[in-house]
């Protein structure tokens, strides 16, 4: 009897273990059948190794064992940073940093067409940059960064579109020549700027000299006009005084009075503005008379000239 009970218990234990194992297997299969795809991601499902479908973000179910997730493809924009080393038309070696932003448009085509899309994009970028730089010298390359970036974007976009990729943007951030070439360029630019500065300074000095010469000429012209007007006024004043004395009936003595007046005025001016305290006069008895005669002749000539000018 005890043997029978032991057999029954053993048999029931075996059934229980089997049921537990079956339940665990069912739970595992259920969990393996359910999967979640995150936002901006798509899952490629294969059935027996053959492409079946593309699952968008959300909750999905697949047949366990039969179906499998081949890959989850990232749909966000990705960036690939490269440094292309090449030489220009004038044989200057440069390093060009290039950034390519791309996005998967067709998940299945991108997965099954290219095994390494980054490497493929790198090859196209290197080919395009080297082809473009070989036709430009160094100065032209610096001014054509945007053109090179557009050429990369257009040509690379056409090539990668057939593989399910979209080229969002391409950037040529800089052009870095060899250090020695860079130093030479800096020296050339510095020399050009110094030359321009020297030209500007010379032009400024030239303008100053021209303006100064014009100012001096105008000053001398005005000074000459002033002296001429002063002399004319003096002569006219003498003429008026002479005529006034003659009208008063003084006659020939008017000339002598005017001459003596001018003579003493001259002595006063000489004493006023001369640094010397001694006035030199002729030593002979007729010296003063001769001096007065000369002054009189000069005044008479001035009076005649003033009369002719009128």
PDB file of C-alpha atoms in Angstrom, residues 8-140:
ATOM      1  CA  UNK A   8       0.977   8.149  -6.859  1.00  0.00           C
ATOM      2  CA  UNK A   9       2.892  11.002  -5.147  1.00  0.00           C
ATOM      3  CA  UNK A  10       5.837  10.575  -7.485  1.00  0.00           C
ATOM      4  CA  UNK A  11       3.573  10.614 -10.504  1.00  0.00           C
ATOM      5  CA  UNK A  12       1.734  13.750  -9.322  1.00  0.00           C
ATOM      6  CA  UNK A  13       5.059  15.510  -8.642  1.00  0.00           C
ATOM      7  CA  UNK A  14       6.225  14.777 -12.134  1.00  0.00           C
ATOM      8  CA  UNK A  15       3.015  16.191 -13.623  1.00  0.00           C
ATOM      9  CA  UNK A  16       3.355  19.325 -11.490  1.00  0.00           C
ATOM     10  CA  UNK A  17       6.923  19.909 -12.603  1.00  0.00           C
ATOM     11  CA  UNK A  18       5.929  19.422 -16.228  1.00  0.00           C
ATOM     12  CA  UNK A  19       3.052  21.903 -15.856  1.00  0.00           C
ATOM     13  CA  UNK A  20       5.366  24.462 -14.267  1.00  0.00           C
ATOM     14  CA  UNK A  21       7.891  24.042 -17.061  1.00  0.00           C
ATOM     15  CA  UNK A  22       5.147  24.421 -19.675  1.00  0.00           C
ATOM     16  CA  UNK A  23       3.878  27.572 -18.006  1.00  0.00           C
ATOM     17  CA  UNK A  24       7.374  29.028 -17.833  1.00  0.00           C
ATOM     18  CA  UNK A  25       7.873  28.213 -21.494  1.00  0.00           C
ATOM     19  CA  UNK A  26       4.599  29.899 -22.422  1.00  0.00           C
ATOM     20  CA  UNK A  27       5.532  32.994 -20.415  1.00  0.00           C
ATOM     21  CA  UNK A  28       8.928  33.172 -22.103  1.00  0.00           C
ATOM     22  CA  UNK A  29       7.340  32.783 -25.530  1.00  0.00           C
ATOM     23  CA  UNK A  30       4.814  35.499 -24.702  1.00  0.00           C
ATOM     24  CA  UNK A  31       7.517  37.917 -23.594  1.00  0.00           C
ATOM     25  CA  UNK A  32       9.606  37.138 -26.646  1.00  0.00           C
ATOM     26  CA  UNK A  33       6.610  37.760 -28.890  1.00  0.00           C
ATOM     27  CA  UNK A  34       6.007  41.282 -27.513  1.00  0.00           C
ATOM     28  CA  UNK A  35       8.466  44.085 -28.219  1.00  0.00           C
ATOM     29  CA  UNK A  36       8.516  47.898 -28.105  1.00  0.00           C
ATOM     30  CA  UNK A  37      10.002  50.272 -30.673  1.00  0.00           C
ATOM     31  CA  UNK A  38      11.115  53.678 -29.357  1.00  0.00           C
ATOM     32  CA  UNK A  39      10.328  57.058 -30.879  1.00  0.00           C
ATOM     33  CA  UNK A  40      12.435  58.063 -33.931  1.00  0.00           C
ATOM     34  CA  UNK A  41      13.349  54.383 -34.378  1.00  0.00           C
ATOM     35  CA  UNK A  42      12.105  51.629 -36.715  1.00  0.00           C
ATOM     36  CA  UNK A  43      12.554  47.862 -36.311  1.00  0.00           C
ATOM     37  CA  UNK A  44      13.248  45.551 -39.257  1.00  0.00           C
ATOM     38  CA  UNK A  45      11.547  42.152 -38.835  1.00  0.00           C
ATOM     39  CA  UNK A  46      12.769  39.034 -40.643  1.00  0.00           C
ATOM     40  CA  UNK A  47      10.972  35.675 -40.918  1.00  0.00           C
ATOM     41  CA  UNK A  48      13.260  32.727 -41.452  1.00  0.00           C
ATOM     42  CA  UNK A  49      15.982  35.161 -42.504  1.00  0.00           C
ATOM     43  CA  UNK A  50      13.825  36.952 -45.075  1.00  0.00           C
ATOM     44  CA  UNK A  51      12.658  40.563 -44.767  1.00  0.00           C
ATOM     45  CA  UNK A  52       9.070  40.630 -43.506  1.00  0.00           C
ATOM     46  CA  UNK A  53       8.143  44.182 -42.454  1.00  0.00           C
ATOM     47  CA  UNK A  54       9.247  47.452 -40.825  1.00  0.00           C
ATOM     48  CA  UNK A  55       7.721  48.271 -37.437  1.00  0.00           C
ATOM     49  CA  UNK A  56       7.162  51.880 -36.483  1.00  0.00           C
ATOM     50  CA  UNK A  57       7.424  53.243 -32.886  1.00  0.00           C
ATOM     51  CA  UNK A  58       5.031  51.590 -30.416  1.00  0.00           C
ATOM     52  CA  UNK A  59       4.022  48.106 -29.139  1.00  0.00           C
ATOM     53  CA  UNK A  60       4.276  45.163 -31.560  1.00  0.00           C
ATOM     54  CA  UNK A  61       3.944  41.345 -31.619  1.00  0.00           C
ATOM     55  CA  UNK A  62       6.021  38.853 -33.549  1.00  0.00           C
ATOM     56  CA  UNK A  63       5.936  35.103 -33.814  1.00  0.00           C
ATOM     57  CA  UNK A  64       8.533  33.653 -31.449  1.00  0.00           C
ATOM     58  CA  UNK A  65      11.341  31.626 -32.984  1.00  0.00           C
ATOM     59  CA  UNK A  66       9.968  32.243 -36.472  1.00  0.00           C
ATOM     60  CA  UNK A  67      10.289  36.032 -36.502  1.00  0.00           C
ATOM     61  CA  UNK A  68      13.261  38.052 -35.258  1.00  0.00           C
ATOM     62  CA  UNK A  69      14.316  41.696 -35.019  1.00  0.00           C
ATOM     63  CA  UNK A  70      17.143  42.082 -37.521  1.00  0.00           C
ATOM     64  CA  UNK A  71      17.967  45.668 -36.500  1.00  0.00           C
ATOM     65  CA  UNK A  72      16.525  48.771 -34.951  1.00  0.00           C
ATOM     66  CA  UNK A  73      17.279  51.670 -37.273  1.00  0.00           C
ATOM     67  CA  UNK A  74      17.862  55.175 -35.893  1.00  0.00           C
ATOM     68  CA  UNK A  75      15.750  57.794 -37.710  1.00  0.00           C
ATOM     69  CA  UNK A  76      17.213  60.874 -36.029  1.00  0.00           C
ATOM     70  CA  UNK A  77      19.657  63.149 -37.850  1.00  0.00           C
ATOM     71  CA  UNK A  78      23.216  61.915 -37.448  1.00  0.00           C
ATOM     72  CA  UNK A  79      26.465  63.780 -37.995  1.00  0.00           C
ATOM     73  CA  UNK A  80      29.690  62.441 -39.413  1.00  0.00           C
ATOM     74  CA  UNK A  81      32.831  64.544 -38.831  1.00  0.00           C
ATOM     75  CA  UNK A  82      35.729  64.035 -41.222  1.00  0.00           C
ATOM     76  CA  UNK A  83      39.125  65.604 -41.930  1.00  0.00           C
ATOM     77  CA  UNK A  84      40.135  65.444 -45.588  1.00  0.00           C
ATOM     78  CA  UNK A  85      43.825  65.888 -46.418  1.00  0.00           C
ATOM     79  CA  UNK A  86      44.489  66.915 -49.997  1.00  0.00           C
ATOM     80  CA  UNK A  87      46.390  69.482 -52.062  1.00  0.00           C
ATOM     81  CA  UNK A  88      45.307  72.457 -54.121  1.00  0.00           C
ATOM     82  CA  UNK A  89      46.017  73.368 -57.716  1.00  0.00           C
ATOM     83  CA  UNK A  90      49.172  75.239 -56.667  1.00  0.00           C
ATOM     84  CA  UNK A  91      50.447  72.130 -54.775  1.00  0.00           C
ATOM     85  CA  UNK A  92      49.709  73.337 -51.250  1.00  0.00           C
ATOM     86  CA  UNK A  93      48.706  70.547 -48.855  1.00  0.00           C
ATOM     87  CA  UNK A  94      45.684  71.411 -46.720  1.00  0.00           C
ATOM     88  CA  UNK A  95      43.473  69.731 -44.133  1.00  0.00           C
ATOM     89  CA  UNK A  96      39.751  70.380 -44.522  1.00  0.00           C
ATOM     90  CA  UNK A  97      37.327  69.531 -41.683  1.00  0.00           C
ATOM     91  CA  UNK A  98      33.978  68.443 -43.163  1.00  0.00           C
ATOM     92  CA  UNK A  99      30.762  67.737 -41.251  1.00  0.00           C
ATOM     93  CA  UNK A 100      27.985  65.756 -42.966  1.00  0.00           C
ATOM     94  CA  UNK A 101      24.511  65.575 -41.435  1.00  0.00           C
ATOM     95  CA  UNK A 102      22.362  62.708 -42.759  1.00  0.00           C
ATOM     96  CA  UNK A 103      19.140  60.896 -41.943  1.00  0.00           C
ATOM     97  CA  UNK A 104      17.670  57.472 -42.786  1.00  0.00           C
ATOM     98  CA  UNK A 105      14.648  57.814 -45.069  1.00  0.00           C
ATOM     99  CA  UNK A 106      14.091  54.154 -45.955  1.00  0.00           C
ATOM    100  CA  UNK A 107      15.040  51.814 -43.105  1.00  0.00           C
ATOM    101  CA  UNK A 108      14.925  48.603 -45.146  1.00  0.00           C
ATOM    102  CA  UNK A 109      16.943  50.029 -48.052  1.00  0.00           C
ATOM    103  CA  UNK A 110      19.544  51.532 -45.725  1.00  0.00           C
ATOM    104  CA  UNK A 111      19.960  48.241 -43.836  1.00  0.00           C
ATOM    105  CA  UNK A 112      20.107  45.865 -46.789  1.00  0.00           C
ATOM    106  CA  UNK A 113      21.987  48.127 -49.235  1.00  0.00           C
ATOM    107  CA  UNK A 114      24.975  49.238 -47.183  1.00  0.00           C
ATOM    108  CA  UNK A 115      26.868  47.285 -44.585  1.00  0.00           C
ATOM    109  CA  UNK A 116      28.743  50.398 -43.367  1.00  0.00           C
ATOM    110  CA  UNK A 117      27.018  53.638 -44.403  1.00  0.00           C
ATOM    111  CA  UNK A 118      29.503  55.871 -42.532  1.00  0.00           C
ATOM    112  CA  UNK A 119      32.377  54.426 -44.525  1.00  0.00           C
ATOM    113  CA  UNK A 120      30.440  54.860 -47.752  1.00  0.00           C
ATOM    114  CA  UNK A 121      29.700  58.517 -46.986  1.00  0.00           C
ATOM    115  CA  UNK A 122      33.346  59.079 -46.054  1.00  0.00           C
ATOM    116  CA  UNK A 123      34.503  57.724 -49.415  1.00  0.00           C
ATOM    117  CA  UNK A 124      32.150  59.999 -51.358  1.00  0.00           C
ATOM    118  CA  UNK A 125      33.195  63.061 -49.322  1.00  0.00           C
ATOM    119  CA  UNK A 126      36.905  62.398 -49.835  1.00  0.00           C
ATOM    120  CA  UNK A 127      36.398  61.911 -53.576  1.00  0.00           C
ATOM    121  CA  UNK A 128      34.368  65.103 -54.003  1.00  0.00           C
ATOM    122  CA  UNK A 129      36.637  67.323 -51.890  1.00  0.00           C
ATOM    123  CA  UNK A 130      39.801  66.148 -53.611  1.00  0.00           C
ATOM    124  CA  UNK A 131      38.200  66.603 -57.014  1.00  0.00           C
ATOM    125  CA  UNK A 132      37.109  70.165 -56.182  1.00  0.00           C
ATOM    126  CA  UNK A 133      40.376  71.280 -54.527  1.00  0.00           C
ATOM    127  CA  UNK A 134      42.505  70.020 -57.412  1.00  0.00           C
ATOM    128  CA  UNK A 135      40.951  72.742 -59.600  1.00  0.00           C
ATOM    129  CA  UNK A 136      41.464  75.634 -57.149  1.00  0.00           C
ATOM    130  CA  UNK A 137      44.532  77.395 -55.820  1.00  0.00           C
ATOM    131  CA  UNK A 138      44.844  78.189 -52.121  1.00  0.00           C
ATOM    132  CA  UNK A 139      43.330  81.681 -52.253  1.00  0.00           C
ATOM    133  CA  UNK A 140      40.402  80.454 -54.342  1.00  0.00           C
TER     134      UNK A 140
END
